């Protein structure tokens, strides 16, 4: 347990951020799982891309990771469009 007031504040702040980050990552994984299951509609991919960009801008995930995942999404969209 923290002894100093600043350390106590830091503990409170970190726990709040942990909950928010966990929620954002969970939502992001849900979008990505839908697409991997085969629901490659442009709306699903657009919502997943928006979630990736939001998570990267808020610092939940690294921006290069978001860019890589977006690239994978775009490749899957192009692949599903060529099959139709």
PDB file of N, CA, C and O in Angstrom:
ATOM      1  N   UNK A   1       0.834  -1.188   0.000  1.00  0.00           N
ATOM      2  CA  UNK A   1       0.000   0.000   0.000  1.00  0.00           C
ATOM      3  C   UNK A   1       0.875   1.245   0.000  1.00  0.00           C
ATOM      4  O   UNK A   1       1.911   1.288   0.648  1.00  0.00           O
ATOM      5  N   UNK A   2       0.412   2.262  -0.710  1.00  0.00           N
ATOM      6  CA  UNK A   2       1.178   3.502  -0.742  1.00  0.00           C
ATOM      7  C   UNK A   2       1.106   4.250   0.587  1.00  0.00           C
ATOM      8  O   UNK A   2       0.110   4.185   1.303  1.00  0.00           O
ATOM      9  N   UNK A   3       2.180   4.935   0.885  1.00  0.00           N
ATOM     10  CA  UNK A   3       2.248   5.702   2.126  1.00  0.00           C
ATOM     11  C   UNK A   3       2.081   7.201   1.905  1.00  0.00           C
ATOM     12  O   UNK A   3       1.535   7.895   2.741  1.00  0.00           O
ATOM     13  N   UNK A   4       2.550   7.697   0.774  1.00  0.00           N
ATOM     14  CA  UNK A   4       2.474   9.130   0.492  1.00  0.00           C
ATOM     15  C   UNK A   4       1.164   9.471  -0.199  1.00  0.00           C
ATOM     16  O   UNK A   4       0.561   8.639  -0.875  1.00  0.00           O
ATOM     17  N   UNK A   5       0.750  10.702  -0.033  1.00  0.00           N
ATOM     18  CA  UNK A   5      -0.511  11.150  -0.630  1.00  0.00           C
ATOM     19  C   UNK A   5      -0.451  11.082  -2.145  1.00  0.00           C
ATOM     20  O   UNK A   5      -1.423  10.687  -2.800  1.00  0.00           O
ATOM     21  N   UNK A   6       0.696  11.440  -2.708  1.00  0.00           N
ATOM     22  CA  UNK A   6       0.811  11.410  -4.171  1.00  0.00           C
ATOM     23  C   UNK A   6       0.750   9.979  -4.696  1.00  0.00           C
ATOM     24  O   UNK A   6       0.186   9.715  -5.759  1.00  0.00           O
ATOM     25  N   UNK A   7       1.306   9.039  -3.947  1.00  0.00           N
ATOM     26  CA  UNK A   7       1.256   7.639  -4.360  1.00  0.00           C
ATOM     27  C   UNK A   7      -0.170   7.098  -4.253  1.00  0.00           C
ATOM     28  O   UNK A   7      -0.598   6.282  -5.074  1.00  0.00           O
ATOM     29  N   UNK A   8      -0.917   7.550  -3.257  1.00  0.00           N
ATOM     30  CA  UNK A   8      -2.313   7.130  -3.112  1.00  0.00           C
ATOM     31  C   UNK A   8      -3.140   7.656  -4.290  1.00  0.00           C
ATOM     32  O   UNK A   8      -3.972   6.941  -4.843  1.00  0.00           O
ATOM     33  N   UNK A   9      -2.882   8.896  -4.657  1.00  0.00           N
ATOM     34  CA  UNK A   9      -3.584   9.484  -5.788  1.00  0.00           C
ATOM     35  C   UNK A   9      -3.248   8.732  -7.068  1.00  0.00           C
ATOM     36  O   UNK A   9      -4.113   8.459  -7.891  1.00  0.00           O
ATOM     37  N   UNK A  10      -1.987   8.405  -7.227  1.00  0.00           N
ATOM     38  CA  UNK A  10      -1.541   7.667  -8.399  1.00  0.00           C
ATOM     39  C   UNK A  10      -2.233   6.306  -8.479  1.00  0.00           C
ATOM     40  O   UNK A  10      -2.635   5.861  -9.550  1.00  0.00           O
ATOM     41  N   UNK A  11      -2.398   5.648  -7.351  1.00  0.00           N
ATOM     42  CA  UNK A  11      -3.075   4.358  -7.308  1.00  0.00           C
ATOM     43  C   UNK A  11      -4.536   4.495  -7.733  1.00  0.00           C
ATOM     44  O   UNK A  11      -5.054   3.682  -8.513  1.00  0.00           O
ATOM     45  N   UNK A  12      -5.208   5.533  -7.238  1.00  0.00           N
ATOM     46  CA  UNK A  12      -6.599   5.764  -7.627  1.00  0.00           C
ATOM     47  C   UNK A  12      -6.711   6.037  -9.122  1.00  0.00           C
ATOM     48  O   UNK A  12      -7.583   5.499  -9.807  1.00  0.00           O
ATOM     49  N   UNK A  13      -5.822   6.875  -9.615  1.00  0.00           N
ATOM     50  CA  UNK A  13      -5.852   7.260 -11.022  1.00  0.00           C
ATOM     51  C   UNK A  13      -5.579   6.050 -11.925  1.00  0.00           C
ATOM     52  O   UNK A  13      -6.245   5.863 -12.938  1.00  0.00           O
ATOM     53  N   UNK A  14      -4.599   5.238 -11.537  1.00  0.00           N
ATOM     54  CA  UNK A  14      -4.248   4.074 -12.340  1.00  0.00           C
ATOM     55  C   UNK A  14      -5.379   3.057 -12.392  1.00  0.00           C
ATOM     56  O   UNK A  14      -5.604   2.426 -13.423  1.00  0.00           O
ATOM     57  N   UNK A  15      -6.076   2.896 -11.284  1.00  0.00           N
ATOM     58  CA  UNK A  15      -7.166   1.914 -11.281  1.00  0.00           C
ATOM     59  C   UNK A  15      -8.305   2.370 -12.190  1.00  0.00           C
ATOM     60  O   UNK A  15      -8.928   1.551 -12.872  1.00  0.00           O
ATOM     61  N   UNK A  16      -8.590   3.665 -12.220  1.00  0.00           N
ATOM     62  CA  UNK A  16      -9.625   4.178 -13.119  1.00  0.00           C
ATOM     63  C   UNK A  16      -9.216   4.007 -14.577  1.00  0.00           C
ATOM     64  O   UNK A  16     -10.028   3.620 -15.422  1.00  0.00           O
ATOM     65  N   UNK A  17      -7.954   4.296 -14.875  1.00  0.00           N
ATOM     66  CA  UNK A  17      -7.478   4.146 -16.246  1.00  0.00           C
ATOM     67  C   UNK A  17      -7.480   2.685 -16.674  1.00  0.00           C
ATOM     68  O   UNK A  17      -7.773   2.361 -17.822  1.00  0.00           O
ATOM     69  N   UNK A  18      -7.165   1.785 -15.745  1.00  0.00           N
ATOM     70  CA  UNK A  18      -7.128   0.364 -16.053  1.00  0.00           C
ATOM     71  C   UNK A  18      -8.506  -0.121 -16.488  1.00  0.00           C
ATOM     72  O   UNK A  18      -8.640  -0.875 -17.449  1.00  0.00           O
ATOM     73  N   UNK A  19      -9.537   0.329 -15.787  1.00  0.00           N
ATOM     74  CA  UNK A  19     -10.903  -0.069 -16.122  1.00  0.00           C
ATOM     75  C   UNK A  19     -11.295   0.463 -17.503  1.00  0.00           C
ATOM     76  O   UNK A  19     -11.865  -0.257 -18.327  1.00  0.00           O
ATOM     77  N   UNK A  20     -10.970   1.709 -17.772  1.00  0.00           N
ATOM     78  CA  UNK A  20     -11.311   2.306 -19.068  1.00  0.00           C
ATOM     79  C   UNK A  20     -10.558   1.625 -20.208  1.00  0.00           C
ATOM     80  O   UNK A  20     -11.132   1.343 -21.267  1.00  0.00           O
ATOM     81  N   UNK A  21      -9.284   1.353 -19.992  1.00  0.00           N
ATOM     82  CA  UNK A  21      -8.488   0.702 -21.029  1.00  0.00           C
ATOM     83  C   UNK A  21      -8.987  -0.713 -21.299  1.00  0.00           C
ATOM     84  O   UNK A  21      -9.045  -1.154 -22.443  1.00  0.00           O
ATOM     85  N   UNK A  22      -9.356  -1.414 -20.237  1.00  0.00           N
ATOM     86  CA  UNK A  22      -9.844  -2.783 -20.394  1.00  0.00           C
ATOM     87  C   UNK A  22     -11.136  -2.794 -21.204  1.00  0.00           C
ATOM     88  O   UNK A  22     -11.340  -3.658 -22.058  1.00  0.00           O
ATOM     89  N   UNK A  23     -11.995  -1.835 -20.956  1.00  0.00           N
ATOM     90  CA  UNK A  23     -13.250  -1.732 -21.689  1.00  0.00           C
ATOM     91  C   UNK A  23     -12.999  -1.449 -23.163  1.00  0.00           C
ATOM     92  O   UNK A  23     -13.619  -2.054 -24.047  1.00  0.00           O
ATOM     93  N   UNK A  24     -12.086  -0.532 -23.444  1.00  0.00           N
ATOM     94  CA  UNK A  24     -11.781  -0.176 -24.831  1.00  0.00           C
ATOM     95  C   UNK A  24     -11.160  -1.348 -25.581  1.00  0.00           C
ATOM     96  O   UNK A  24     -11.507  -1.626 -26.734  1.00  0.00           O
ATOM     97  N   UNK A  25     -10.263  -2.071 -24.930  1.00  0.00           N
ATOM     98  CA  UNK A  25      -9.619  -3.207 -25.571  1.00  0.00           C
ATOM     99  C   UNK A  25     -10.628  -4.324 -25.809  1.00  0.00           C
ATOM    100  O   UNK A  25     -10.613  -4.987 -26.851  1.00  0.00           O
ATOM    101  N   UNK A  26     -11.540  -4.525 -24.873  1.00  0.00           N
ATOM    102  CA  UNK A  26     -12.560  -5.549 -25.028  1.00  0.00           C
ATOM    103  C   UNK A  26     -13.466  -5.237 -26.219  1.00  0.00           C
ATOM    104  O   UNK A  26     -13.782  -6.126 -27.025  1.00  0.00           O
ATOM    105  N   UNK A  27     -13.886  -3.994 -26.350  1.00  0.00           N
ATOM    106  CA  UNK A  27     -14.724  -3.594 -27.479  1.00  0.00           C
ATOM    107  C   UNK A  27     -13.975  -3.766 -28.794  1.00  0.00           C
ATOM    108  O   UNK A  27     -14.545  -4.240 -29.788  1.00  0.00           O
ATOM    109  N   UNK A  28     -12.717  -3.423 -28.792  1.00  0.00           N
ATOM    110  CA  UNK A  28     -11.899  -3.553 -29.993  1.00  0.00           C
ATOM    111  C   UNK A  28     -11.776  -5.008 -30.411  1.00  0.00           C
ATOM    112  O   UNK A  28     -11.925  -5.356 -31.585  1.00  0.00           O
ATOM    113  N   UNK A  29     -11.527  -5.885 -29.451  1.00  0.00           N
ATOM    114  CA  UNK A  29     -11.409  -7.313 -29.751  1.00  0.00           C
ATOM    115  C   UNK A  29     -12.726  -7.878 -30.281  1.00  0.00           C
ATOM    116  O   UNK A  29     -12.729  -8.765 -31.145  1.00  0.00           O
ATOM    117  N   UNK A  30     -13.838  -7.372 -29.785  1.00  0.00           N
ATOM    118  CA  UNK A  30     -15.140  -7.832 -30.260  1.00  0.00           C
ATOM    119  C   UNK A  30     -15.317  -7.495 -31.738  1.00  0.00           C
ATOM    120  O   UNK A  30     -15.754  -8.336 -32.523  1.00  0.00           O
ATOM    121  N   UNK A  31     -14.956  -6.280 -32.134  1.00  0.00           N
ATOM    122  CA  UNK A  31     -15.042  -5.890 -33.538  1.00  0.00           C
ATOM    123  C   UNK A  31     -14.162  -6.770 -34.406  1.00  0.00           C
ATOM    124  O   UNK A  31     -14.577  -7.234 -35.473  1.00  0.00           O
ATOM    125  N   UNK A  32     -12.945  -7.018 -33.951  1.00  0.00           N
ATOM    126  CA  UNK A  32     -12.008  -7.812 -34.744  1.00  0.00           C
ATOM    127  C   UNK A  32     -12.456  -9.265 -34.855  1.00  0.00           C
ATOM    128  O   UNK A  32     -12.284  -9.899 -35.896  1.00  0.00           O
ATOM    129  N   UNK A  33     -13.047  -9.819 -33.788  1.00  0.00           N
ATOM    130  CA  UNK A  33     -13.528 -11.195 -33.830  1.00  0.00           C
ATOM    131  C   UNK A  33     -14.684 -11.348 -34.812  1.00  0.00           C
ATOM    132  O   UNK A  33     -14.793 -12.359 -35.505  1.00  0.00           O
ATOM    133  N   UNK A  34     -15.575 -10.344 -34.886  1.00  0.00           N
ATOM    134  CA  UNK A  34     -16.674 -10.397 -35.836  1.00  0.00           C
ATOM    135  C   UNK A  34     -16.154 -10.503 -37.256  1.00  0.00           C
ATOM    136  O   UNK A  34     -16.667 -11.261 -38.068  1.00  0.00           O
ATOM    137  N   UNK A  35     -15.126  -9.736 -37.542  1.00  0.00           N
ATOM    138  CA  UNK A  35     -14.577  -9.731 -38.892  1.00  0.00           C
ATOM    139  C   UNK A  35     -13.861 -11.046 -39.186  1.00  0.00           C
ATOM    140  O   UNK A  35     -13.968 -11.599 -40.280  1.00  0.00           O
ATOM    141  N   UNK A  36     -13.153 -11.586 -38.213  1.00  0.00           N
ATOM    142  CA  UNK A  36     -12.452 -12.855 -38.420  1.00  0.00           C
ATOM    143  C   UNK A  36     -13.417 -14.017 -38.596  1.00  0.00           C
ATOM    144  O   UNK A  36     -13.099 -15.001 -39.254  1.00  0.00           O
ATOM    145  N   UNK A  37     -14.615 -13.905 -38.019  1.00  0.00           N
ATOM    146  CA  UNK A  37     -15.608 -14.967 -38.176  1.00  0.00           C
ATOM    147  C   UNK A  37     -16.213 -14.968 -39.572  1.00  0.00           C
ATOM    148  O   UNK A  37     -16.906 -15.903 -39.933  1.00  0.00           O
ATOM    149  N   UNK A  38     -15.996 -13.925 -40.336  1.00  0.00           N
ATOM    150  CA  UNK A  38     -16.505 -13.900 -41.697  1.00  0.00           C
ATOM    151  C   UNK A  38     -17.505 -12.799 -41.967  1.00  0.00           C
ATOM    152  O   UNK A  38     -18.056 -12.718 -43.063  1.00  0.00           O
ATOM    153  N   UNK A  39     -17.758 -11.958 -41.008  1.00  0.00           N
ATOM    154  CA  UNK A  39     -18.695 -10.852 -41.209  1.00  0.00           C
ATOM    155  C   UNK A  39     -17.933  -9.642 -41.752  1.00  0.00           C
ATOM    156  O   UNK A  39     -17.824  -8.612 -41.096  1.00  0.00           O
ATOM    157  N   UNK A  40     -17.409  -9.771 -42.960  1.00  0.00           N
ATOM    158  CA  UNK A  40     -16.558  -8.721 -43.542  1.00  0.00           C
ATOM    159  C   UNK A  40     -17.392  -7.704 -44.304  1.00  0.00           C
ATOM    160  O   UNK A  40     -17.131  -7.428 -45.474  1.00  0.00           O
ATOM    161  N   UNK A  41     -18.390  -7.147 -43.684  1.00  0.00           N
ATOM    162  CA  UNK A  41     -19.162  -6.098 -44.337  1.00  0.00           C
ATOM    163  C   UNK A  41     -18.415  -4.776 -44.189  1.00  0.00           C
ATOM    164  O   UNK A  41     -17.658  -4.589 -43.231  1.00  0.00           O
ATOM    165  N   UNK A  42     -18.596  -3.885 -45.130  1.00  0.00           N
ATOM    166  CA  UNK A  42     -17.918  -2.586 -45.016  1.00  0.00           C
ATOM    167  C   UNK A  42     -18.267  -1.829 -43.736  1.00  0.00           C
ATOM    168  O   UNK A  42     -17.424  -1.125 -43.181  1.00  0.00           O
ATOM    169  N   UNK A  43     -19.493  -2.009 -43.232  1.00  0.00           N
ATOM    170  CA  UNK A  43     -19.891  -1.323 -42.000  1.00  0.00           C
ATOM    171  C   UNK A  43     -19.112  -1.860 -40.799  1.00  0.00           C
ATOM    172  O   UNK A  43     -18.658  -1.088 -39.944  1.00  0.00           O
ATOM    173  N   UNK A  44     -18.949  -3.196 -40.746  1.00  0.00           N
ATOM    174  CA  UNK A  44     -18.188  -3.787 -39.640  1.00  0.00           C
ATOM    175  C   UNK A  44     -16.722  -3.365 -39.689  1.00  0.00           C
ATOM    176  O   UNK A  44     -16.122  -3.069 -38.657  1.00  0.00           O
ATOM    177  N   UNK A  45     -16.175  -3.350 -40.888  1.00  0.00           N
ATOM    178  CA  UNK A  45     -14.771  -2.959 -41.029  1.00  0.00           C
ATOM    179  C   UNK A  45     -14.592  -1.488 -40.695  1.00  0.00           C
ATOM    180  O   UNK A  45     -13.621  -1.099 -40.037  1.00  0.00           O
ATOM    181  N   UNK A  46     -15.543  -0.664 -41.083  1.00  0.00           N
ATOM    182  CA  UNK A  46     -15.458   0.764 -40.772  1.00  0.00           C
ATOM    183  C   UNK A  46     -15.546   1.006 -39.267  1.00  0.00           C
ATOM    184  O   UNK A  46     -14.787   1.807 -38.712  1.00  0.00           O
ATOM    185  N   UNK A  47     -16.430   0.286 -38.590  1.00  0.00           N
ATOM    186  CA  UNK A  47     -16.543   0.468 -37.146  1.00  0.00           C
ATOM    187  C   UNK A  47     -15.301  -0.055 -36.427  1.00  0.00           C
ATOM    188  O   UNK A  47     -14.850   0.538 -35.443  1.00  0.00           O
ATOM    189  N   UNK A  48     -14.725  -1.140 -36.927  1.00  0.00           N
ATOM    190  CA  UNK A  48     -13.488  -1.661 -36.338  1.00  0.00           C
ATOM    191  C   UNK A  48     -12.342  -0.689 -36.548  1.00  0.00           C
ATOM    192  O   UNK A  48     -11.528  -0.456 -35.640  1.00  0.00           O
ATOM    193  N   UNK A  49     -12.277  -0.102 -37.723  1.00  0.00           N
ATOM    194  CA  UNK A  49     -11.214   0.866 -38.011  1.00  0.00           C
ATOM    195  C   UNK A  49     -11.357   2.099 -37.123  1.00  0.00           C
ATOM    196  O   UNK A  49     -10.366   2.624 -36.615  1.00  0.00           O
ATOM    197  N   UNK A  50     -12.579   2.541 -36.917  1.00  0.00           N
ATOM    198  CA  UNK A  50     -12.809   3.693 -36.051  1.00  0.00           C
ATOM    199  C   UNK A  50     -12.395   3.376 -34.618  1.00  0.00           C
ATOM    200  O   UNK A  50     -11.774   4.202 -33.941  1.00  0.00           O
ATOM    201  N   UNK A  51     -12.724   2.173 -34.156  1.00  0.00           N
ATOM    202  CA  UNK A  51     -12.344   1.771 -32.803  1.00  0.00           C
ATOM    203  C   UNK A  51     -10.825   1.686 -32.671  1.00  0.00           C
ATOM    204  O   UNK A  51     -10.256   2.080 -31.647  1.00  0.00           O
ATOM    205  N   UNK A  52     -10.153   1.183 -33.704  1.00  0.00           N
ATOM    206  CA  UNK A  52      -8.690   1.118 -33.688  1.00  0.00           C
ATOM    207  C   UNK A  52      -8.080   2.514 -33.606  1.00  0.00           C
ATOM    208  O   UNK A  52      -7.163   2.762 -32.816  1.00  0.00           O
ATOM    209  N   UNK A  53      -8.584   3.421 -34.429  1.00  0.00           N
ATOM    210  CA  UNK A  53      -8.048   4.787 -34.433  1.00  0.00           C
ATOM    211  C   UNK A  53      -8.287   5.486 -33.103  1.00  0.00           C
ATOM    212  O   UNK A  53      -7.422   6.197 -32.589  1.00  0.00           O
ATOM    213  N   UNK A  54      -9.460   5.277 -32.533  1.00  0.00           N
ATOM    214  CA  UNK A  54      -9.770   5.892 -31.242  1.00  0.00           C
ATOM    215  C   UNK A  54      -8.865   5.356 -30.146  1.00  0.00           C
ATOM    216  O   UNK A  54      -8.341   6.108 -29.330  1.00  0.00           O
ATOM    217  N   UNK A  55      -8.679   4.039 -30.137  1.00  0.00           N
ATOM    218  CA  UNK A  55      -7.826   3.422 -29.124  1.00  0.00           C
ATOM    219  C   UNK A  55      -6.381   3.902 -29.260  1.00  0.00           C
ATOM    220  O   UNK A  55      -5.699   4.157 -28.264  1.00  0.00           O
ATOM    221  N   UNK A  56      -5.924   4.063 -30.498  1.00  0.00           N
ATOM    222  CA  UNK A  56      -4.558   4.532 -30.713  1.00  0.00           C
ATOM    223  C   UNK A  56      -4.406   5.989 -30.295  1.00  0.00           C
ATOM    224  O   UNK A  56      -3.393   6.378 -29.699  1.00  0.00           O
ATOM    225  N   UNK A  57      -5.412   6.809 -30.578  1.00  0.00           N
ATOM    226  CA  UNK A  57      -5.307   8.223 -30.230  1.00  0.00           C
ATOM    227  C   UNK A  57      -5.362   8.442 -28.724  1.00  0.00           C
ATOM    228  O   UNK A  57      -4.775   9.387 -28.202  1.00  0.00           O
ATOM    229  N   UNK A  58      -6.061   7.557 -28.011  1.00  0.00           N
ATOM    230  CA  UNK A  58      -6.141   7.682 -26.557  1.00  0.00           C
ATOM    231  C   UNK A  58      -4.998   6.982 -25.840  1.00  0.00           C
ATOM    232  O   UNK A  58      -4.896   7.046 -24.627  1.00  0.00           O
ATOM    233  N   UNK A  59      -4.168   6.274 -26.597  1.00  0.00           N
ATOM    234  CA  UNK A  59      -3.013   5.624 -26.000  1.00  0.00           C
ATOM    235  C   UNK A  59      -3.310   4.258 -25.415  1.00  0.00           C
ATOM    236  O   UNK A  59      -2.505   3.719 -24.668  1.00  0.00           O
ATOM    237  N   UNK A  60      -4.452   3.684 -25.744  1.00  0.00           N
ATOM    238  CA  UNK A  60      -4.796   2.360 -25.235  1.00  0.00           C
ATOM    239  C   UNK A  60      -3.921   1.309 -25.918  1.00  0.00           C
ATOM    240  O   UNK A  60      -3.431   0.391 -25.274  1.00  0.00           O
ATOM    241  N   UNK A  61      -3.748   1.461 -27.231  1.00  0.00           N
ATOM    242  CA  UNK A  61      -2.832   0.600 -27.976  1.00  0.00           C
ATOM    243  C   UNK A  61      -1.846   1.492 -28.713  1.00  0.00           C
ATOM    244  O   UNK A  61      -2.080   2.695 -28.883  1.00  0.00           O
ATOM    245  N   UNK A  62      -0.755   0.912 -29.162  1.00  0.00           N
ATOM    246  CA  UNK A  62       0.265   1.673 -29.870  1.00  0.00           C
ATOM    247  C   UNK A  62      -0.234   2.020 -31.265  1.00  0.00           C
ATOM    248  O   UNK A  62      -0.984   1.257 -31.877  1.00  0.00           O
ATOM    249  N   UNK A  63       0.170   3.167 -31.783  1.00  0.00           N
ATOM    250  CA  UNK A  63      -0.340   3.608 -33.084  1.00  0.00           C
ATOM    251  C   UNK A  63       0.133   2.704 -34.214  1.00  0.00           C
ATOM    252  O   UNK A  63      -0.584   2.510 -35.201  1.00  0.00           O
ATOM    253  N   UNK A  64       1.322   2.123 -34.098  1.00  0.00           N
ATOM    254  CA  UNK A  64       1.783   1.200 -35.135  1.00  0.00           C
ATOM    255  C   UNK A  64       0.964  -0.084 -35.119  1.00  0.00           C
ATOM    256  O   UNK A  64       0.709  -0.670 -36.168  1.00  0.00           O
ATOM    257  N   UNK A  65       0.569  -0.516 -33.947  1.00  0.00           N
ATOM    258  CA  UNK A  65      -0.293  -1.690 -33.836  1.00  0.00           C
ATOM    259  C   UNK A  65      -1.647  -1.416 -34.493  1.00  0.00           C
ATOM    260  O   UNK A  65      -2.187  -2.274 -35.196  1.00  0.00           O
ATOM    261  N   UNK A  66      -2.186  -0.238 -34.286  1.00  0.00           N
ATOM    262  CA  UNK A  66      -3.458   0.140 -34.899  1.00  0.00           C
ATOM    263  C   UNK A  66      -3.317   0.195 -36.419  1.00  0.00           C
ATOM    264  O   UNK A  66      -4.197  -0.271 -37.150  1.00  0.00           O
ATOM    265  N   UNK A  67      -2.208   0.735 -36.895  1.00  0.00           N
ATOM    266  CA  UNK A  67      -1.979   0.817 -38.338  1.00  0.00           C
ATOM    267  C   UNK A  67      -1.854  -0.580 -38.940  1.00  0.00           C
ATOM    268  O   UNK A  67      -2.384  -0.855 -40.023  1.00  0.00           O
ATOM    269  N   UNK A  68      -1.174  -1.463 -38.244  1.00  0.00           N
ATOM    270  CA  UNK A  68      -1.014  -2.834 -38.736  1.00  0.00           C
ATOM    271  C   UNK A  68      -2.360  -3.544 -38.807  1.00  0.00           C
ATOM    272  O   UNK A  68      -2.689  -4.198 -39.798  1.00  0.00           O
ATOM    273  N   UNK A  69      -3.163  -3.404 -37.754  1.00  0.00           N
ATOM    274  CA  UNK A  69      -4.482  -4.035 -37.740  1.00  0.00           C
ATOM    275  C   UNK A  69      -5.389  -3.451 -38.822  1.00  0.00           C
ATOM    276  O   UNK A  69      -6.158  -4.177 -39.461  1.00  0.00           O
ATOM    277  N   UNK A  70      -5.296  -2.149 -39.054  1.00  0.00           N
ATOM    278  CA  UNK A  70      -6.093  -1.516 -40.100  1.00  0.00           C
ATOM    279  C   UNK A  70      -5.698  -2.048 -41.462  1.00  0.00           C
ATOM    280  O   UNK A  70      -6.547  -2.305 -42.324  1.00  0.00           O
ATOM    281  N   UNK A  71      -4.407  -2.237 -41.666  1.00  0.00           N
ATOM    282  CA  UNK A  71      -3.928  -2.796 -42.927  1.00  0.00           C
ATOM    283  C   UNK A  71      -4.470  -4.205 -43.138  1.00  0.00           C
ATOM    284  O   UNK A  71      -4.892  -4.567 -44.244  1.00  0.00           O
ATOM    285  N   UNK A  72      -4.475  -4.998 -42.091  1.00  0.00           N
ATOM    286  CA  UNK A  72      -5.015  -6.356 -42.181  1.00  0.00           C
ATOM    287  C   UNK A  72      -6.500  -6.312 -42.520  1.00  0.00           C
ATOM    288  O   UNK A  72      -7.001  -7.107 -43.337  1.00  0.00           O
ATOM    289  N   UNK A  73      -7.226  -5.370 -41.916  1.00  0.00           N
ATOM    290  CA  UNK A  73      -8.653  -5.231 -42.211  1.00  0.00           C
ATOM    291  C   UNK A  73      -8.896  -4.869 -43.673  1.00  0.00           C
ATOM    292  O   UNK A  73      -9.789  -5.415 -44.323  1.00  0.00           O
ATOM    293  N   UNK A  74      -8.096  -3.948 -44.175  1.00  0.00           N
ATOM    294  CA  UNK A  74      -8.271  -3.525 -45.559  1.00  0.00           C
ATOM    295  C   UNK A  74      -7.960  -4.665 -46.530  1.00  0.00           C
ATOM    296  O   UNK A  74      -8.619  -4.827 -47.556  1.00  0.00           O
ATOM    297  N   UNK A  75      -6.966  -5.476 -46.204  1.00  0.00           N
ATOM    298  CA  UNK A  75      -6.650  -6.635 -47.045  1.00  0.00           C
ATOM    299  C   UNK A  75      -7.792  -7.638 -47.026  1.00  0.00           C
ATOM    300  O   UNK A  75      -8.134  -8.227 -48.054  1.00  0.00           O
ATOM    301  N   UNK A  76      -8.404  -7.830 -45.869  1.00  0.00           N
ATOM    302  CA  UNK A  76      -9.527  -8.773 -45.786  1.00  0.00           C
ATOM    303  C   UNK A  76     -10.730  -8.234 -46.546  1.00  0.00           C
ATOM    304  O   UNK A  76     -11.464  -9.003 -47.172  1.00  0.00           O
ATOM    305  N   UNK A  77     -10.932  -6.926 -46.535  1.00  0.00           N
ATOM    306  CA  UNK A  77     -12.023  -6.325 -47.286  1.00  0.00           C
ATOM    307  C   UNK A  77     -11.791  -6.489 -48.777  1.00  0.00           C
ATOM    308  O   UNK A  77     -12.699  -6.835 -49.528  1.00  0.00           O
ATOM    309  N   UNK A  78     -10.552  -6.264 -49.214  1.00  0.00           N
ATOM    310  CA  UNK A  78     -10.227  -6.421 -50.634  1.00  0.00           C
ATOM    311  C   UNK A  78     -10.376  -7.874 -51.062  1.00  0.00           C
ATOM    312  O   UNK A  78     -10.848  -8.166 -52.164  1.00  0.00           O
ATOM    313  N   UNK A  79      -9.989  -8.788 -50.176  1.00  0.00           N
ATOM    314  CA  UNK A  79     -10.128 -10.213 -50.481  1.00  0.00           C
ATOM    315  C   UNK A  79     -11.581 -10.646 -50.578  1.00  0.00           C
ATOM    316  O   UNK A  79     -11.943 -11.433 -51.433  1.00  0.00           O
ATOM    317  N   UNK A  80     -12.416 -10.127 -49.693  1.00  0.00           N
ATOM    318  CA  UNK A  80     -13.831 -10.506 -49.726  1.00  0.00           C
ATOM    319  C   UNK A  80     -14.532  -9.855 -50.913  1.00  0.00           C
ATOM    320  O   UNK A  80     -15.470 -10.428 -51.474  1.00  0.00           O
ATOM    321  N   UNK A  81     -14.073  -8.704 -51.357  1.00  0.00           N
ATOM    322  CA  UNK A  81     -14.688  -8.047 -52.521  1.00  0.00           C
ATOM    323  C   UNK A  81     -14.352  -8.792 -53.802  1.00  0.00           C
ATOM    324  O   UNK A  81     -15.168  -8.864 -54.710  1.00  0.00           O
ATOM    325  N   UNK A  82     -13.151  -9.373 -53.875  1.00  0.00           N
ATOM    326  CA  UNK A  82     -12.780 -10.095 -55.086  1.00  0.00           C
ATOM    327  C   UNK A  82     -13.482 -11.439 -55.187  1.00  0.00           C
ATOM    328  O   UNK A  82     -13.660 -11.978 -56.257  1.00  0.00           O
ATOM    329  N   UNK A  83     -13.923 -11.999 -54.034  1.00  0.00           N
ATOM    330  CA  UNK A  83     -14.634 -13.277 -54.046  1.00  0.00           C
ATOM    331  C   UNK A  83     -16.065 -13.128 -54.516  1.00  0.00           C
ATOM    332  O   UNK A  83     -16.678 -14.062 -54.986  1.00  0.00           O
ATOM    333  N   UNK A  84     -16.629 -11.928 -54.361  1.00  0.00           N
ATOM    334  CA  UNK A  84     -18.037 -11.701 -54.697  1.00  0.00           C
ATOM    335  C   UNK A  84     -18.222 -11.427 -56.141  1.00  0.00           C
ATOM    336  O   UNK A  84     -17.593 -11.327 -57.001  1.00  0.00           O
TER     337      UNK A  84
END
